[in-house]
Amino acid sequence: MPEAIYQFPRGFLWGTATSSHQVEGNNFLNSWHWWEEQGHILHGHRCGLACDWWGGRWREDFDRAAEGNQNAHRLSIEWSRIQPTPDKWDEEALERYREMMRGLAERNLTPLVTLHHFSEPMWFLEEGAWENDRSVERFTQYARKVVDALKEYVNLWVTFNEPNLYIIFGYVQGIWPPGKASFDAAVKSAVNLLRAHASAYRAIHALQPTARVGMAHHYQDVLPAKAWSPLDRWATANLHRALNEMITQPLTNGKLSVLIFRRNVPEAQGTQDFFGLNYYTRSRIAFDVTKASEVFARRFFPQGADVSEGAFIANEPLGFFRAIQWAQRSGLPIIITENGVNDSEDRLRPRYLAGHIHQLWKAVNFNIPIKGYFHWSLVDNFEWERGWTQRFGLWALDEKTQQRTRRPSANLYAAICEANGLSSQMVETYAPEILNQLFPER
Ligand code: BGC
């Protein structure tokens, strides 16, 4: 049988994504360490050494990425290491990150660097975090410091990772630090965060005119449970606006508009050079009068959905295509900054990966300007309030012994990266159950 292949354009970026608090270990000065001390992590889990990158194991993991034919890596900088107290910049920590950037360059891995991936210094929280107007200048100074130190090696920057989830979990639901549950605090914080992004965007360009700066936006695809139900459609549209468009809209038109709240943030308009997109899953939405704090939207996966462990993620590749079409409305080049699934047994991941890469190819073939794809994640890491219960790595990690074990999906992804495409042979080997679906005309 001749092999068929869905081929990607030359120069496409293939990588994995990680974040500082989740992989470095021993981050004692940040908000998430404090949150852990307060006992908010499932089963009392501890981040501990995480993947021990701060202890130097980034070297072996970068080797794994390079040996897996990846040509890019997305990682983040830990603000609390760079600025442990408001009046101190830690030059040694900056030097350590420079060394990591050289490590990427030596392995031909193009870096994409995130400045804020959920964690922030404890002193920043004590100052009132994003509710304090001073946060804008604080973040800009930090961004300047990092970009100045790393610009020799880095051209692609993400200011904030998933600010919509950060605001909803940290300021509306209170399940993440700083643990607030107040719409007023949430709106105020979202406005300052957008201002901080806009100010950092300009500061980065002033320091590095060639820089490409964006955000990593979390998009969840939502469909009404019953397409004919006006109430389900209303709840779906509301959730889509509140969740998916809370941050992207002001970046387009300078206006924040969530539920009954309206704020002008004119300086945010047009402050992205690319659109970073994180996509994991699609949900059905039913109107539910008891869910006032969730805009009357009850989320669920349909019966028979192909779900991950704990029914956390449903494998819905078509939702990925819709996410990309939605991102395309920005008119910007798109980078898939995250996509992946929790699956300790690697039972679902191969078909999840193949199915999503197939939709990605379809979008590229529809001439949507997508520049790269970063799989979440390279190696299992600390999953926020769910601790070590969820395994997103191409490589498994035993956090006690620091031993890594290759999952079959690591081989599938290595084959995709090497071929710069997805072939029928790969699907036949790793996910035969979807071969006819992905290559029907073979
Ligand atoms: C976050 C990651 C997280 C992943 C899996 C994304 O929303 O950016 O930090 O590990 O989801 O839950």
Short mmCIF file of C-alpha atoms and ligand atoms in Angstrom, two decimals:
data_model
loop_
_atom_site.label_atom_id
_atom_site.label_comp_id
_atom_site.label_asym_id
_atom_site.label_seq_id
_atom_site.Cartn_x
_atom_site.Cartn_y
_atom_site.Cartn_z
CA MET A 1 0.00 0.00 0.00
CA PRO A 2 1.62 3.33 -0.98
CA GLU A 3 2.10 5.75 1.84
CA ALA A 4 0.03 8.95 1.87
CA ILE A 5 1.15 12.02 3.78
CA TYR A 6 -0.36 15.26 5.02
CA GLN A 7 2.63 17.52 4.45
CA PHE A 8 3.33 20.82 6.25
CA PRO A 9 5.11 23.86 4.80
CA ARG A 10 8.88 24.19 5.13
CA GLY A 11 10.03 25.99 8.26
CA PHE A 12 6.98 24.93 10.31
CA LEU A 13 7.80 25.02 14.04
CA TRP A 14 7.33 21.72 15.86
CA GLY A 15 7.84 21.79 19.61
CA THR A 16 6.55 21.07 23.06
CA ALA A 17 5.52 23.56 25.76
CA THR A 18 6.38 23.76 29.46
CA SER A 19 6.15 26.40 32.20
CA SER A 20 8.58 27.43 34.94
CA HIS A 21 6.63 26.55 38.07
CA GLN A 22 5.53 23.23 36.60
CA VAL A 23 9.02 21.97 35.69
CA GLU A 24 11.73 23.88 37.58
CA GLY A 25 11.19 22.77 41.18
CA ASN A 26 12.04 24.60 44.40
CA ASN A 27 10.22 27.80 43.54
CA PHE A 28 9.67 29.00 47.09
CA LEU A 29 8.99 32.67 46.52
CA ASN A 30 5.92 32.59 44.33
CA SER A 31 2.14 32.58 44.66
CA TRP A 32 1.78 28.89 43.88
CA HIS A 33 4.19 27.85 46.63
CA TRP A 34 2.09 29.87 49.07
CA TRP A 35 -1.09 28.26 47.68
CA GLU A 36 0.44 24.84 48.23
CA GLU A 37 1.36 25.78 51.81
CA GLN A 38 -2.27 26.76 52.36
CA GLY A 39 -3.24 23.16 51.52
CA HIS A 40 -5.08 23.85 48.28
CA ILE A 41 -3.47 21.12 46.16
CA LEU A 42 -5.34 17.86 45.58
CA HIS A 43 -4.25 15.05 47.95
CA GLY A 44 -1.84 17.52 49.58
CA HIS A 45 0.59 17.00 46.70
CA ARG A 46 3.78 19.05 46.60
CA CYS A 47 5.50 20.57 43.61
CA GLY A 48 8.86 19.72 45.22
CA LEU A 49 11.63 19.24 42.69
CA ALA A 50 9.07 19.09 39.85
CA CYS A 51 11.17 17.99 36.83
CA ASP A 52 14.28 19.44 38.48
CA TRP A 53 15.07 21.83 35.65
CA TRP A 54 16.51 24.35 38.09
CA GLY A 55 18.82 21.59 39.25
CA GLY A 56 20.02 21.17 35.66
CA ARG A 57 17.78 18.46 34.22
CA TRP A 58 16.65 20.85 31.50
CA ARG A 59 19.72 19.56 29.64
CA GLU A 60 18.53 15.99 29.41
CA ASP A 61 14.97 17.08 28.59
CA PHE A 62 16.16 19.45 25.84
CA ASP A 63 18.16 16.47 24.51
CA ARG A 64 14.93 14.47 24.43
CA ALA A 65 13.18 17.23 22.51
CA ALA A 66 16.02 17.49 19.99
CA GLU A 67 16.36 13.73 19.59
CA GLY A 68 12.62 13.68 19.00
CA ASN A 69 13.23 15.89 15.94
CA GLN A 70 11.57 18.95 17.45
CA ASN A 71 12.88 22.30 16.22
CA ALA A 72 11.33 24.62 18.83
CA HIS A 73 10.48 24.80 22.52
CA ARG A 74 8.12 27.00 24.52
CA LEU A 75 9.07 27.66 28.14
CA SER A 76 8.47 30.38 30.72
CA ILE A 77 10.51 32.57 33.02
CA GLU A 78 9.82 32.59 36.75
CA TRP A 79 9.30 36.21 37.77
CA SER A 80 10.00 35.44 41.46
CA ARG A 81 13.48 34.21 40.55
CA ILE A 82 14.35 37.31 38.54
CA GLN A 83 12.91 39.74 41.10
CA PRO A 84 12.82 37.93 44.47
CA THR A 85 12.04 41.20 46.29
CA PRO A 86 10.75 44.46 44.79
CA ASP A 87 14.15 46.11 44.95
CA LYS A 88 16.34 43.21 43.89
CA TRP A 89 17.15 41.84 40.45
CA ASP A 90 18.88 38.47 40.56
CA GLU A 91 21.55 38.56 37.86
CA GLU A 92 22.56 34.97 38.56
CA ALA A 93 19.05 33.74 37.80
CA LEU A 94 19.07 35.72 34.56
CA GLU A 95 22.40 34.15 33.68
CA ARG A 96 20.91 30.71 34.34
CA TYR A 97 18.12 31.44 31.86
CA ARG A 98 20.68 32.71 29.33
CA GLU A 99 22.45 29.39 29.69
CA MET A 100 19.17 27.58 29.02
CA MET A 101 18.63 29.69 25.89
CA ARG A 102 22.11 28.76 24.70
CA GLY A 103 21.19 25.15 25.43
CA LEU A 104 18.19 25.49 23.12
CA ALA A 105 20.27 27.17 20.40
CA GLU A 106 22.92 24.41 20.57
CA ARG A 107 20.17 21.87 19.92
CA ASN A 108 18.57 23.92 17.11
CA LEU A 109 15.43 24.50 19.16
CA THR A 110 13.83 27.89 18.45
CA PRO A 111 12.71 29.40 21.76
CA LEU A 112 9.29 30.89 22.45
CA VAL A 113 9.41 32.52 25.87
CA THR A 114 6.43 33.25 28.14
CA LEU A 115 6.85 35.97 30.77
CA HIS A 116 3.83 35.12 32.96
CA HIS A 117 2.50 31.57 33.16
CA PHE A 118 0.15 31.78 36.18
CA SER A 119 2.82 32.21 38.89
CA GLU A 120 4.05 35.52 40.30
CA PRO A 121 6.25 36.71 43.19
CA MET A 122 4.69 36.63 46.64
CA TRP A 123 5.60 40.29 47.23
CA PHE A 124 3.57 41.15 44.12
CA LEU A 125 0.55 39.40 45.65
CA GLU A 126 1.08 41.23 48.93
CA GLU A 127 1.11 44.50 47.02
CA GLY A 128 -2.38 43.69 45.75
CA ALA A 129 -1.32 42.02 42.49
CA TRP A 130 -3.37 43.21 39.49
CA GLU A 131 -5.85 45.11 41.64
CA ASN A 132 -3.04 47.58 42.32
CA ASP A 133 -2.51 50.00 39.41
CA ARG A 134 1.19 49.81 40.10
CA SER A 135 1.17 46.28 38.67
CA VAL A 136 1.37 47.71 35.15
CA GLU A 137 4.74 49.34 35.79
CA ARG A 138 5.93 46.36 37.86
CA PHE A 139 5.28 43.92 35.03
CA THR A 140 6.77 46.24 32.41
CA GLN A 141 10.00 46.58 34.39
CA TYR A 142 10.22 42.82 34.74
CA ALA A 143 9.55 42.32 31.02
CA ARG A 144 12.27 44.85 30.15
CA LYS A 145 14.76 43.13 32.40
CA VAL A 146 14.11 39.69 30.89
CA VAL A 147 13.98 40.81 27.29
CA ASP A 148 17.15 42.83 27.62
CA ALA A 149 18.93 39.77 29.06
CA LEU A 150 17.60 37.24 26.56
CA LYS A 151 17.06 39.17 23.33
CA GLU A 152 20.28 37.87 21.92
CA TYR A 153 18.65 34.44 21.80
CA VAL A 154 14.88 35.00 21.74
CA ASN A 155 12.62 36.70 19.23
CA LEU A 156 9.21 35.16 20.04
CA TRP A 157 7.54 36.34 23.25
CA VAL A 158 4.29 35.56 25.01
CA THR A 159 3.47 38.11 27.72
CA PHE A 160 0.65 36.18 29.45
CA ASN A 161 -0.47 32.58 29.30
CA GLU A 162 -4.24 32.08 29.30
CA PRO A 163 -5.17 35.31 31.08
CA ASN A 164 -8.87 34.36 30.81
CA LEU A 165 -8.40 31.21 32.92
CA TYR A 166 -6.04 33.02 35.27
CA ILE A 167 -8.69 35.70 35.97
CA ILE A 168 -11.62 33.27 36.21
CA PHE A 169 -9.88 30.77 38.51
CA GLY A 170 -7.93 33.31 40.57
CA TYR A 171 -10.44 36.16 40.91
CA VAL A 172 -13.95 34.83 40.17
CA GLN A 173 -13.93 31.24 41.45
CA GLY A 174 -11.06 31.65 43.90
CA ILE A 175 -9.62 28.19 43.24
CA TRP A 176 -6.18 29.59 42.27
CA PRO A 177 -4.05 32.22 43.94
CA PRO A 178 -4.78 34.91 44.95
CA GLY A 179 -8.03 33.10 45.83
CA LYS A 180 -10.46 35.99 45.30
CA ALA A 181 -14.12 35.54 44.49
CA SER A 182 -15.23 39.00 43.40
CA PHE A 183 -16.36 40.30 40.03
CA ASP A 184 -15.06 43.76 40.89
CA ALA A 185 -11.59 42.41 41.63
CA ALA A 186 -11.72 40.30 38.47
CA VAL A 187 -12.62 43.20 36.20
CA LYS A 188 -10.08 45.53 37.76
CA SER A 189 -7.40 42.85 37.44
CA ALA A 190 -8.29 42.04 33.84
CA VAL A 191 -7.98 45.73 32.92
CA ASN A 192 -4.59 46.12 34.60
CA LEU A 193 -3.35 42.89 33.09
CA LEU A 194 -4.33 44.15 29.62
CA ARG A 195 -2.60 47.46 30.33
CA ALA A 196 0.48 45.59 31.52
CA HIS A 197 0.47 43.53 28.33
CA ALA A 198 0.13 46.65 26.16
CA SER A 199 2.87 48.45 28.03
CA ALA A 200 5.20 45.41 27.87
CA TYR A 201 4.39 44.97 24.17
CA ARG A 202 5.69 48.47 23.50
CA ALA A 203 8.67 48.12 25.84
CA ILE A 204 9.73 44.88 24.16
CA HIS A 205 9.54 46.44 20.70
CA ALA A 206 11.57 49.42 21.89
CA LEU A 207 14.31 47.06 23.09
CA GLN A 208 14.07 44.62 20.21
CA PRO A 209 12.45 45.97 17.04
CA THR A 210 12.38 42.52 15.39
CA ALA A 211 10.50 40.91 18.29
CA ARG A 212 7.19 39.13 17.69
CA VAL A 213 4.98 39.47 20.74
CA GLY A 214 1.65 37.84 21.56
CA MET A 215 -0.38 36.06 24.22
CA ALA A 216 -1.33 32.39 24.59
CA HIS A 217 -5.14 32.36 24.53
CA HIS A 218 -7.13 29.50 25.97
CA TYR A 219 -10.07 28.64 23.71
CA GLN A 220 -12.67 26.13 24.69
CA ASP A 221 -15.03 25.10 21.93
CA VAL A 222 -18.65 25.22 23.10
CA LEU A 223 -21.76 23.88 21.40
CA PRO A 224 -25.38 24.11 22.61
CA ALA A 225 -26.53 20.76 24.06
CA LYS A 226 -29.73 21.04 22.03
CA ALA A 227 -29.22 23.06 18.88
CA TRP A 228 -32.93 23.95 18.76
CA SER A 229 -33.06 25.25 22.34
CA PRO A 230 -32.95 29.08 22.57
CA LEU A 231 -31.89 28.84 26.22
CA ASP A 232 -28.98 26.48 25.48
CA ARG A 233 -27.92 28.72 22.60
CA TRP A 234 -28.11 31.79 24.82
CA ALA A 235 -26.00 30.14 27.56
CA THR A 236 -23.47 28.95 24.97
CA ALA A 237 -23.08 32.39 23.42
CA ASN A 238 -22.72 33.98 26.86
CA LEU A 239 -20.06 31.51 27.92
CA HIS A 240 -18.19 31.92 24.65
CA ARG A 241 -18.08 35.71 25.13
CA ALA A 242 -17.15 35.56 28.82
CA LEU A 243 -14.56 32.80 28.49
CA ASN A 244 -13.09 32.93 25.00
CA GLU A 245 -13.46 36.60 24.14
CA MET A 246 -12.89 38.32 27.47
CA ILE A 247 -9.29 39.13 26.59
CA THR A 248 -9.17 38.80 22.80
CA GLN A 249 -11.86 41.41 22.20
CA PRO A 250 -10.09 44.31 23.95
CA LEU A 251 -6.91 43.38 22.08
CA THR A 252 -8.90 43.93 18.89
CA ASN A 253 -11.12 46.92 19.69
CA GLY A 254 -9.85 48.32 23.00
CA LYS A 255 -13.09 47.45 24.83
CA LEU A 256 -13.47 44.96 27.65
CA SER A 257 -17.05 43.74 27.85
CA VAL A 258 -17.91 40.87 30.20
CA LEU A 259 -21.48 40.24 31.40
CA ILE A 260 -22.67 43.65 32.63
CA PHE A 261 -19.16 45.11 32.93
CA ARG A 262 -17.77 47.56 30.35
CA ARG A 263 -14.32 49.15 30.43
CA ASN A 264 -12.22 50.95 27.85
CA VAL A 265 -8.63 49.81 27.45
CA PRO A 266 -7.67 51.69 24.28
CA GLU A 267 -3.95 51.08 24.70
CA ALA A 268 -4.50 47.31 24.28
CA GLN A 269 -5.84 47.62 20.77
CA GLY A 270 -3.55 46.09 18.13
CA THR A 271 -0.89 44.87 20.57
CA GLN A 272 -0.30 41.38 19.17
CA ASP A 273 2.06 40.35 16.37
CA PHE A 274 0.77 36.78 16.36
CA PHE A 275 -2.17 34.92 17.87
CA GLY A 276 -1.12 32.21 20.33
CA LEU A 277 -3.81 29.54 20.65
CA ASN A 278 -4.15 26.88 23.36
CA TYR A 279 -6.79 24.27 22.56
CA TYR A 280 -7.65 21.13 24.52
CA THR A 281 -11.33 20.27 24.21
CA ARG A 282 -14.92 21.00 23.24
CA SER A 283 -17.95 20.89 25.56
CA ARG A 284 -21.72 20.87 25.23
CA ILE A 285 -23.58 23.61 27.06
CA ALA A 286 -27.01 23.36 28.66
CA PHE A 287 -28.81 26.28 30.28
CA ASP A 288 -28.90 25.71 34.03
CA VAL A 289 -30.66 28.14 36.31
CA THR A 290 -28.62 26.95 39.32
CA LYS A 291 -25.31 28.01 37.72
CA ALA A 292 -25.55 31.79 38.05
CA SER A 293 -21.81 32.21 38.75
CA GLU A 294 -21.02 30.26 35.57
CA VAL A 295 -23.29 32.43 33.40
CA PHE A 296 -26.05 29.78 33.67
CA ALA A 297 -24.00 27.36 31.60
CA ARG A 298 -23.64 23.70 32.58
CA ARG A 299 -20.76 22.10 30.74
CA PHE A 300 -20.55 18.42 29.89
CA PHE A 301 -19.24 15.95 27.34
CA PRO A 302 -21.81 14.05 25.28
CA GLN A 303 -22.54 10.38 25.95
CA GLY A 304 -19.96 8.18 24.30
CA ALA A 305 -17.35 10.95 24.04
CA ASP A 306 -13.75 9.75 23.81
CA VAL A 307 -12.63 11.12 27.17
CA SER A 308 -9.30 11.19 29.02
CA GLU A 309 -8.65 9.93 32.56
CA GLY A 310 -11.10 11.49 35.00
CA ALA A 311 -13.18 12.66 32.00
CA PHE A 312 -11.12 15.84 32.04
CA ILE A 313 -10.68 16.26 28.28
CA ALA A 314 -12.76 14.92 25.38
CA ASN A 315 -10.94 14.11 22.16
CA GLU A 316 -12.66 16.52 19.74
CA PRO A 317 -10.35 17.37 16.82
CA LEU A 318 -13.13 19.22 14.97
CA GLY A 319 -13.23 21.67 17.86
CA PHE A 320 -9.56 22.36 17.15
CA PHE A 321 -10.40 23.31 13.58
CA ARG A 322 -13.14 25.64 14.85
CA ALA A 323 -10.68 27.14 17.34
CA ILE A 324 -8.27 27.89 14.51
CA GLN A 325 -11.04 29.47 12.40
CA TRP A 326 -11.96 31.62 15.38
CA ALA A 327 -8.30 32.68 15.85
CA GLN A 328 -8.09 33.47 12.14
CA ARG A 329 -10.53 36.33 12.66
CA SER A 330 -7.68 38.25 14.29
CA GLY A 331 -6.01 38.51 10.87
CA LEU A 332 -2.70 37.58 12.54
CA PRO A 333 -0.33 34.68 12.00
CA ILE A 334 -1.28 31.88 14.40
CA ILE A 335 0.95 29.75 16.61
CA ILE A 336 -0.57 26.77 18.41
CA THR A 337 1.02 27.43 21.79
CA GLU A 338 -0.56 24.38 23.52
CA ASN A 339 -2.54 21.25 22.71
CA GLY A 340 -2.48 17.91 24.49
CA VAL A 341 -4.22 15.45 26.79
CA ASN A 342 -3.77 13.89 30.23
CA ASP A 343 -3.18 10.19 29.72
CA SER A 344 -0.81 8.23 31.96
CA GLU A 345 -1.30 5.02 29.95
CA ASP A 346 -0.94 6.65 26.53
CA ARG A 347 -4.13 4.88 25.52
CA LEU A 348 -5.85 7.90 24.01
CA ARG A 349 -2.93 10.27 23.26
CA PRO A 350 -1.79 8.69 19.95
CA ARG A 351 -5.20 9.10 18.32
CA TYR A 352 -5.73 12.48 19.99
CA LEU A 353 -2.40 13.66 18.57
CA ALA A 354 -2.94 12.22 15.08
CA GLY A 355 -6.51 13.55 14.90
CA HIS A 356 -5.48 17.05 15.96
CA ILE A 357 -2.48 17.19 13.61
CA HIS A 358 -4.81 16.15 10.80
CA GLN A 359 -7.13 19.11 11.55
CA LEU A 360 -4.09 21.37 11.83
CA TRP A 361 -2.99 20.27 8.38
CA LYS A 362 -6.50 20.90 7.04
CA ALA A 363 -6.36 24.47 8.37
CA VAL A 364 -2.88 25.05 6.88
CA ASN A 365 -4.17 23.66 3.60
CA PHE A 366 -7.07 26.15 3.74
CA ASN A 367 -4.34 28.77 3.67
CA ILE A 368 -4.72 29.85 7.29
CA PRO A 369 -1.31 31.25 8.27
CA ILE A 370 -0.26 28.85 11.04
CA LYS A 371 3.43 28.99 11.88
CA GLY A 372 3.91 26.26 14.44
CA TYR A 373 2.56 23.72 16.92
CA PHE A 374 3.65 23.15 20.53
CA HIS A 375 2.42 19.97 22.20
CA TRP A 376 1.67 20.13 25.93
CA SER A 377 3.91 18.72 27.23
CA LEU A 378 7.43 17.36 26.85
CA VAL A 379 7.47 15.53 30.18
CA ASP A 380 4.86 15.02 32.95
CA ASN A 381 4.87 18.02 35.26
CA PHE A 382 3.12 19.63 38.22
CA GLU A 383 -0.53 20.18 37.23
CA TRP A 384 -1.46 23.19 39.40
CA GLU A 385 -4.30 22.51 41.87
CA ARG A 386 -4.52 18.92 40.61
CA GLY A 387 -0.94 18.24 41.67
CA TRP A 388 0.61 15.10 40.18
CA THR A 389 -2.69 13.45 39.33
CA GLN A 390 -2.62 14.35 35.64
CA ARG A 391 0.00 13.23 33.15
CA PHE A 392 0.40 15.32 30.02
CA GLY A 393 3.95 14.32 29.00
CA LEU A 394 5.19 12.65 25.86
CA TRP A 395 7.60 11.31 28.47
CA ALA A 396 6.37 9.91 31.77
CA LEU A 397 8.04 11.17 34.93
CA ASP A 398 8.46 9.42 38.24
CA GLU A 399 8.79 12.56 40.33
CA LYS A 400 10.31 10.64 43.25
CA THR A 401 13.21 9.13 41.33
CA GLN A 402 13.27 11.71 38.50
CA GLN A 403 13.24 8.84 36.06
CA ARG A 404 11.75 9.52 32.64
CA THR A 405 10.10 6.87 30.48
CA ARG A 406 9.24 7.34 26.84
CA ARG A 407 5.58 6.93 25.95
CA PRO A 408 4.67 5.62 22.47
CA SER A 409 3.33 9.09 21.59
CA ALA A 410 6.88 10.45 21.89
CA ASN A 411 7.77 8.21 18.94
CA LEU A 412 4.71 9.24 16.97
CA TYR A 413 5.47 12.93 17.55
CA ALA A 414 9.14 12.38 16.62
CA ALA A 415 8.01 10.82 13.34
CA ILE A 416 5.65 13.74 12.63
CA CYS A 417 8.38 16.29 13.35
CA GLU A 418 10.93 14.43 11.23
CA ALA A 419 8.62 14.08 8.22
CA ASN A 420 7.15 17.58 8.74
CA GLY A 421 3.83 15.80 8.20
CA LEU A 422 1.50 13.01 9.21
CA SER A 423 1.62 9.84 7.13
CA SER A 424 -0.76 6.89 6.77
CA GLN A 425 2.09 4.67 7.95
CA MET A 426 2.36 6.58 11.22
CA VAL A 427 -1.37 6.37 11.84
CA GLU A 428 -1.38 2.68 10.97
CA THR A 429 1.41 2.07 13.48
CA TYR A 430 0.28 4.27 16.38
CA ALA A 431 -3.47 4.82 16.01
CA PRO A 432 -4.80 2.14 13.60
CA GLU A 433 -8.33 2.65 14.94
CA ILE A 434 -8.59 5.98 13.09
CA LEU A 435 -6.67 5.04 9.92
CA ASN A 436 -9.79 4.83 7.73
CA GLN A 437 -11.14 8.04 9.12
CA LEU A 438 -7.94 10.00 8.42
CA PHE A 439 -6.96 8.32 5.14
CA PRO A 440 -10.28 7.16 3.62
CA GLU A 441 -9.15 7.10 -0.01
CA ARG A 442 -6.01 5.06 0.44
C1 BGC B 1 -2.02 25.47 30.97
C2 BGC B 1 -0.93 24.51 31.42
C3 BGC B 1 -1.56 23.24 31.94
C4 BGC B 1 -2.37 22.62 30.82
C5 BGC B 1 -3.02 21.28 31.16
C6 BGC B 1 -3.14 24.81 30.18
O1 BGC B 1 -4.35 25.43 30.44
O2 BGC B 1 -1.45 26.54 30.25
O3 BGC B 1 -0.14 25.15 32.37
O4 BGC B 1 -0.62 22.36 32.44
O5 BGC B 1 -3.41 23.50 30.48
O6 BGC B 1 -4.01 21.39 32.13
#
